[in-house]
PDB file of C-alpha atoms and ligand atoms in Angstrom:
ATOM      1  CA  UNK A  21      17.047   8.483 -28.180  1.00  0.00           C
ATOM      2  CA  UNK A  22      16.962   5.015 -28.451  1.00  0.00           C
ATOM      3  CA  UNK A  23      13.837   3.530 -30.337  1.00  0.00           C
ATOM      4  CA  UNK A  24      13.753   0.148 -29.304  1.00  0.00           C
ATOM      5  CA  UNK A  25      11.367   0.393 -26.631  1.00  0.00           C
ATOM      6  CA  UNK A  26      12.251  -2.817 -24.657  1.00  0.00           C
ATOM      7  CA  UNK A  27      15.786  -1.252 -24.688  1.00  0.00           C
ATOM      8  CA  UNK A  28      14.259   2.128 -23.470  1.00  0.00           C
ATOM      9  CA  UNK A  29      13.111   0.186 -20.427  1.00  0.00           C
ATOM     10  CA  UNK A  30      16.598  -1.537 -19.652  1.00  0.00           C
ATOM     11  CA  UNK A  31      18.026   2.316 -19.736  1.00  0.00           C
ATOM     12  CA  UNK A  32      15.476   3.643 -17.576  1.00  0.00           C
ATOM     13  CA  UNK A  33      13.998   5.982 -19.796  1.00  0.00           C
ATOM     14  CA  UNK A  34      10.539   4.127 -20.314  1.00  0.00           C
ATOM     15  CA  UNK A  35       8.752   3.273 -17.086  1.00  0.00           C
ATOM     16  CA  UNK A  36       8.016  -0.167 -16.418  1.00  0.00           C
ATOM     17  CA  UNK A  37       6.764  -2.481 -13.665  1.00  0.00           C
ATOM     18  CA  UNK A  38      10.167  -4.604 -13.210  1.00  0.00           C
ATOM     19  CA  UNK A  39       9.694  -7.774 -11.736  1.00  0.00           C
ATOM     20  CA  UNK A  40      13.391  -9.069 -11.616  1.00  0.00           C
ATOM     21  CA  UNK A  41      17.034  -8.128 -13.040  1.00  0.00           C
ATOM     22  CA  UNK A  42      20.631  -9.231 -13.204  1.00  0.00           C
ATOM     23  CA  UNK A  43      23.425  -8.347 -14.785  1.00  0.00           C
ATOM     24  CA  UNK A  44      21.738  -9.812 -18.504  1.00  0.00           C
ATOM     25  CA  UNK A  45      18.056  -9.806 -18.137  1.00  0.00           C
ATOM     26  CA  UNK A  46      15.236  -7.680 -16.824  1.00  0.00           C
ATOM     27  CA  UNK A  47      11.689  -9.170 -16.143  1.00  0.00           C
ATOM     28  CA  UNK A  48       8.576  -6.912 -16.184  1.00  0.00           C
ATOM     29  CA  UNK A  49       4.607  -6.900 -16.555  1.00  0.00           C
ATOM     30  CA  UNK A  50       3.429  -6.870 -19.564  1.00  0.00           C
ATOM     31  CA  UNK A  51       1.090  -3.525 -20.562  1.00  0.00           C
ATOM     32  CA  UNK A  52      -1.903  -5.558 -21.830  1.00  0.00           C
ATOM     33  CA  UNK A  53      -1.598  -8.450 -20.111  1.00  0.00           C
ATOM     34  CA  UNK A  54      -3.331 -11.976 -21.542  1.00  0.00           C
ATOM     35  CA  UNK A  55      -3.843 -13.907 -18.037  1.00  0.00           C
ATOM     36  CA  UNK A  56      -3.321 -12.972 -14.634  1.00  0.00           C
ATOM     37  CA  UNK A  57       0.137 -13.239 -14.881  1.00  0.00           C
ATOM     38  CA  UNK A  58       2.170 -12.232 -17.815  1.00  0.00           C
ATOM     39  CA  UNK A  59       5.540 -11.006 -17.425  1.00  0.00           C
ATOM     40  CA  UNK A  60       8.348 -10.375 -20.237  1.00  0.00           C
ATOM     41  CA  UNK A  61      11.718 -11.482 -19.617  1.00  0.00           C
ATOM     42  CA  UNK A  62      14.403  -9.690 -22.142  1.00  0.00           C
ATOM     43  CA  UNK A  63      18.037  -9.690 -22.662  1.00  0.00           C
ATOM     44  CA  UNK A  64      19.366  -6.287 -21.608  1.00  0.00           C
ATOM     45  CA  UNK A  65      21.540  -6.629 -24.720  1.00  0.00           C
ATOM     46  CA  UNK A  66      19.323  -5.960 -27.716  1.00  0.00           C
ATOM     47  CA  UNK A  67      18.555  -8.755 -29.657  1.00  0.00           C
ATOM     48  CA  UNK A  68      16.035  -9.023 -32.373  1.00  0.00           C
ATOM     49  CA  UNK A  69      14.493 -12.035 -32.059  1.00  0.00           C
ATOM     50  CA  UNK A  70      15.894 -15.699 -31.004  1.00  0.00           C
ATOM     51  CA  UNK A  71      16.517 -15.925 -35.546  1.00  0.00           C
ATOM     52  CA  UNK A  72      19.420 -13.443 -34.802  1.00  0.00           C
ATOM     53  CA  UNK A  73      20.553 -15.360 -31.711  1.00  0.00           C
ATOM     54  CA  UNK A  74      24.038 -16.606 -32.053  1.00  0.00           C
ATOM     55  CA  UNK A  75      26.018 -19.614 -31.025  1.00  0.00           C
ATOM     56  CA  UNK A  76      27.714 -17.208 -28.512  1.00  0.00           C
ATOM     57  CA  UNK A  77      24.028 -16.699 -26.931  1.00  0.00           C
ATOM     58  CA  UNK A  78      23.628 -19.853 -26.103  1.00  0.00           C
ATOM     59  CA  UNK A  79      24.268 -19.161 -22.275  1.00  0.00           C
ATOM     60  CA  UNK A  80      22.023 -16.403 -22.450  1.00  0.00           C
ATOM     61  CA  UNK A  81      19.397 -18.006 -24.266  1.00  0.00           C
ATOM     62  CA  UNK A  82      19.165 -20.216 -20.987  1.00  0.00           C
ATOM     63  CA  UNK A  83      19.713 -17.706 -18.388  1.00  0.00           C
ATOM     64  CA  UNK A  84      16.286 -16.067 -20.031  1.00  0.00           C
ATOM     65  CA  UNK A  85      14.567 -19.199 -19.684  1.00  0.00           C
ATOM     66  CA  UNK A  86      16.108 -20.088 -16.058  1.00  0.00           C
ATOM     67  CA  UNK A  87      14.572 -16.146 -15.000  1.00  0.00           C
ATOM     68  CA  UNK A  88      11.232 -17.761 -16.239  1.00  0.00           C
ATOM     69  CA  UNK A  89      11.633 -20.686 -14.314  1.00  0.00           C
ATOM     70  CA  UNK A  90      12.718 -18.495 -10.814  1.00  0.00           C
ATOM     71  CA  UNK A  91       9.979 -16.196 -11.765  1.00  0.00           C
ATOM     72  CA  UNK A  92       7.296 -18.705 -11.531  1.00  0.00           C
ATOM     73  CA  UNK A  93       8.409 -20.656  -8.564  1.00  0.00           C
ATOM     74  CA  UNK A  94       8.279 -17.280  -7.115  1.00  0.00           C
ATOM     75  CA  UNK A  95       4.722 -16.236  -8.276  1.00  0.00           C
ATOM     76  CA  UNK A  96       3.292 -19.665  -7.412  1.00  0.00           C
ATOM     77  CA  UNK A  97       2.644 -21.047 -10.851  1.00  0.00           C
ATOM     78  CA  UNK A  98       4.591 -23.999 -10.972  1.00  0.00           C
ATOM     79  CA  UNK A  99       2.906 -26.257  -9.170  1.00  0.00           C
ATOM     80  CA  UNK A 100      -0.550 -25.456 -11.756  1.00  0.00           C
ATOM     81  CA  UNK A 101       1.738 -24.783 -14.670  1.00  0.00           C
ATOM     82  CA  UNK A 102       2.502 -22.089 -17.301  1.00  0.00           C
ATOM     83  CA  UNK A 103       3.357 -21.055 -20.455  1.00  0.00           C
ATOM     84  CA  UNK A 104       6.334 -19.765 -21.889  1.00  0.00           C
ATOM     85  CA  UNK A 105       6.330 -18.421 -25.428  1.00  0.00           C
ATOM     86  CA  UNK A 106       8.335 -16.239 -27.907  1.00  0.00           C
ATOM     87  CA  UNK A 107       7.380 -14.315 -31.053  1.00  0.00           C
ATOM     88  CA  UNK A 108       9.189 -14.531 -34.380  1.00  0.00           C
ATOM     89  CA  UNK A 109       8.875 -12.253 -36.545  1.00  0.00           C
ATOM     90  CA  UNK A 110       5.319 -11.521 -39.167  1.00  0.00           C
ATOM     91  CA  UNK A 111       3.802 -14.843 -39.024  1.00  0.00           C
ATOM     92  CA  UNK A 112       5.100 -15.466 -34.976  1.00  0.00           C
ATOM     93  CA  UNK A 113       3.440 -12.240 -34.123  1.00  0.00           C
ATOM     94  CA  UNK A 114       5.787 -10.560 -33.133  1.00  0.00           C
ATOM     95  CA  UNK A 115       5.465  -6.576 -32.616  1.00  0.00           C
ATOM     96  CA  UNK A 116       8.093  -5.969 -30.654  1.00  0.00           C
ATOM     97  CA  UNK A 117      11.430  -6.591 -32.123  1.00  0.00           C
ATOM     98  CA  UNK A 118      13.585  -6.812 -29.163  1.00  0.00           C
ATOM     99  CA  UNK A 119      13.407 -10.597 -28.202  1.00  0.00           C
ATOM    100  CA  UNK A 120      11.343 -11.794 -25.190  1.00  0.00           C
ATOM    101  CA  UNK A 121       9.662 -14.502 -23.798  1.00  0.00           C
ATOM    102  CA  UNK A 122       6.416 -13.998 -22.267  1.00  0.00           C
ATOM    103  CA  UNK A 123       5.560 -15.737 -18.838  1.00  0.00           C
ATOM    104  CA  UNK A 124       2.207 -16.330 -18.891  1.00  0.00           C
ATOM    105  CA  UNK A 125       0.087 -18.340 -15.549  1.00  0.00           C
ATOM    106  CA  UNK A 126      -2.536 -18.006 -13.760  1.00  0.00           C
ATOM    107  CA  UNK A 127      -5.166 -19.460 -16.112  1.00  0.00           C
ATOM    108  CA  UNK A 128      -5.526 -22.811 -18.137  1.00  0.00           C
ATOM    109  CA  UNK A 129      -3.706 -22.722 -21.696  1.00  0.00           C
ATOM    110  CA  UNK A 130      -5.441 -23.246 -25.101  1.00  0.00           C
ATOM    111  CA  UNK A 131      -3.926 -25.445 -27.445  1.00  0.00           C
ATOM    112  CA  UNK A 132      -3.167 -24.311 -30.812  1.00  0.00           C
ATOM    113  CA  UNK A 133      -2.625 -21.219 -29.581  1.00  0.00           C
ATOM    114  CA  UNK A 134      -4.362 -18.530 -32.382  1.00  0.00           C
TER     115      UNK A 134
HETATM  116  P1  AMP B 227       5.155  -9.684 -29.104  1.00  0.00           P
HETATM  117  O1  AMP B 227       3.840  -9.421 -29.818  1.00  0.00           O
HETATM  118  O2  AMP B 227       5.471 -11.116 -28.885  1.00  0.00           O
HETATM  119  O3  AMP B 227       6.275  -8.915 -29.769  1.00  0.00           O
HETATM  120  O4  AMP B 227       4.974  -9.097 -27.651  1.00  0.00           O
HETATM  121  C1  AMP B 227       5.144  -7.774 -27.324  1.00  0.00           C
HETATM  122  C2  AMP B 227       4.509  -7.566 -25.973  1.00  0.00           C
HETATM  123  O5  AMP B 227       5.019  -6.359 -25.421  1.00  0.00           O
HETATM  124  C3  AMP B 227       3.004  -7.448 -26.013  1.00  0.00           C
HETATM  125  O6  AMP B 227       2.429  -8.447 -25.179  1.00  0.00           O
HETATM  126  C4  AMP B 227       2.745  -6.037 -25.479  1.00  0.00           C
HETATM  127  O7  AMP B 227       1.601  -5.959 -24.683  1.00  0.00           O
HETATM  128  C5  AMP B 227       3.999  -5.748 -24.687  1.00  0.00           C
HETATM  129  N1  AMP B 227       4.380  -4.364 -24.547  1.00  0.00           N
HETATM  130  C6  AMP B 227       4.452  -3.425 -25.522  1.00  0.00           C
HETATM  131  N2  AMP B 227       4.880  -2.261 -25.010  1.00  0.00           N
HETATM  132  C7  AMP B 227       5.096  -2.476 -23.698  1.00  0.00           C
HETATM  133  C8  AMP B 227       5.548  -1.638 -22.614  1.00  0.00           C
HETATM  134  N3  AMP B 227       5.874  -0.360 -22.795  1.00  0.00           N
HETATM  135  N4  AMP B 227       5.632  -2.187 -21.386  1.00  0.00           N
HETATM  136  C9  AMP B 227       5.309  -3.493 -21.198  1.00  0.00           C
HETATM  137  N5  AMP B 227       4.891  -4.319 -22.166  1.00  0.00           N
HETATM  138  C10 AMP B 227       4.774  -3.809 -23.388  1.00  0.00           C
HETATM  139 ZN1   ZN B 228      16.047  -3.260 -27.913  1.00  0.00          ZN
END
């Protein structure tokens, strides 16, 4: 079984709320979310984080963000604004090492984030 668990949801083996997906990205809510939208869009390819992106990625790396774009048009947060964010590794807080960016509307942004 696979162990990534972000990969567990692209195969259908982990349930998930899906939002969106294509032929190289899903979208879906996040478990614990931190405003009243959050929603992670992943590469159905695993990837670690964007550090172990390649030059070859490059097209994905802005198909991911283009889903985050879509997705917000769609859930009415563009007009207010958003943020979108991704993890790197120990100090990035990252926890789950299949790379994602997080959507996140619905609320007013702090700035640094913590
Ligand atoms: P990060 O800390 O940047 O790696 O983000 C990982 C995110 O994945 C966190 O916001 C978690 O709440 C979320 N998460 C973990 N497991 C699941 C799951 N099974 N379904 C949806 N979101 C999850
Ligand atoms: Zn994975």
């Amino acid at each position: 079984m696979n162990t990534c668990i972000f990969c567990r949801i692209v195969e259908g083996s982990m349930p998930a709320k899906l939002v969106r997906q294509d032929e190289l990205s899903l979208a879906f809510e996040d478990i614990n979310p931190q405003a009243p939208t959050h929603i992670l869009v992943i590469p159905k390819r695993h990837i670690r984080s964007v550090q172990e992106a390649g030059e070859n990625d490059a097209g994905l790396l802005g198909h991911l963000m283009l889903a985050c774009k879509e997705i917000a048009k769609e859930r009415g947060l563009a007009e207010a604004g958003y943020r979108v964010v991704t993890n790197v590794g120990s100090y990035g807080g990252q926890t789950v090492f299949h790379l994602h960016f997080h959507l996140l509307g619905g609320r007013h942004m702090t700035w640094p984030p913590g």
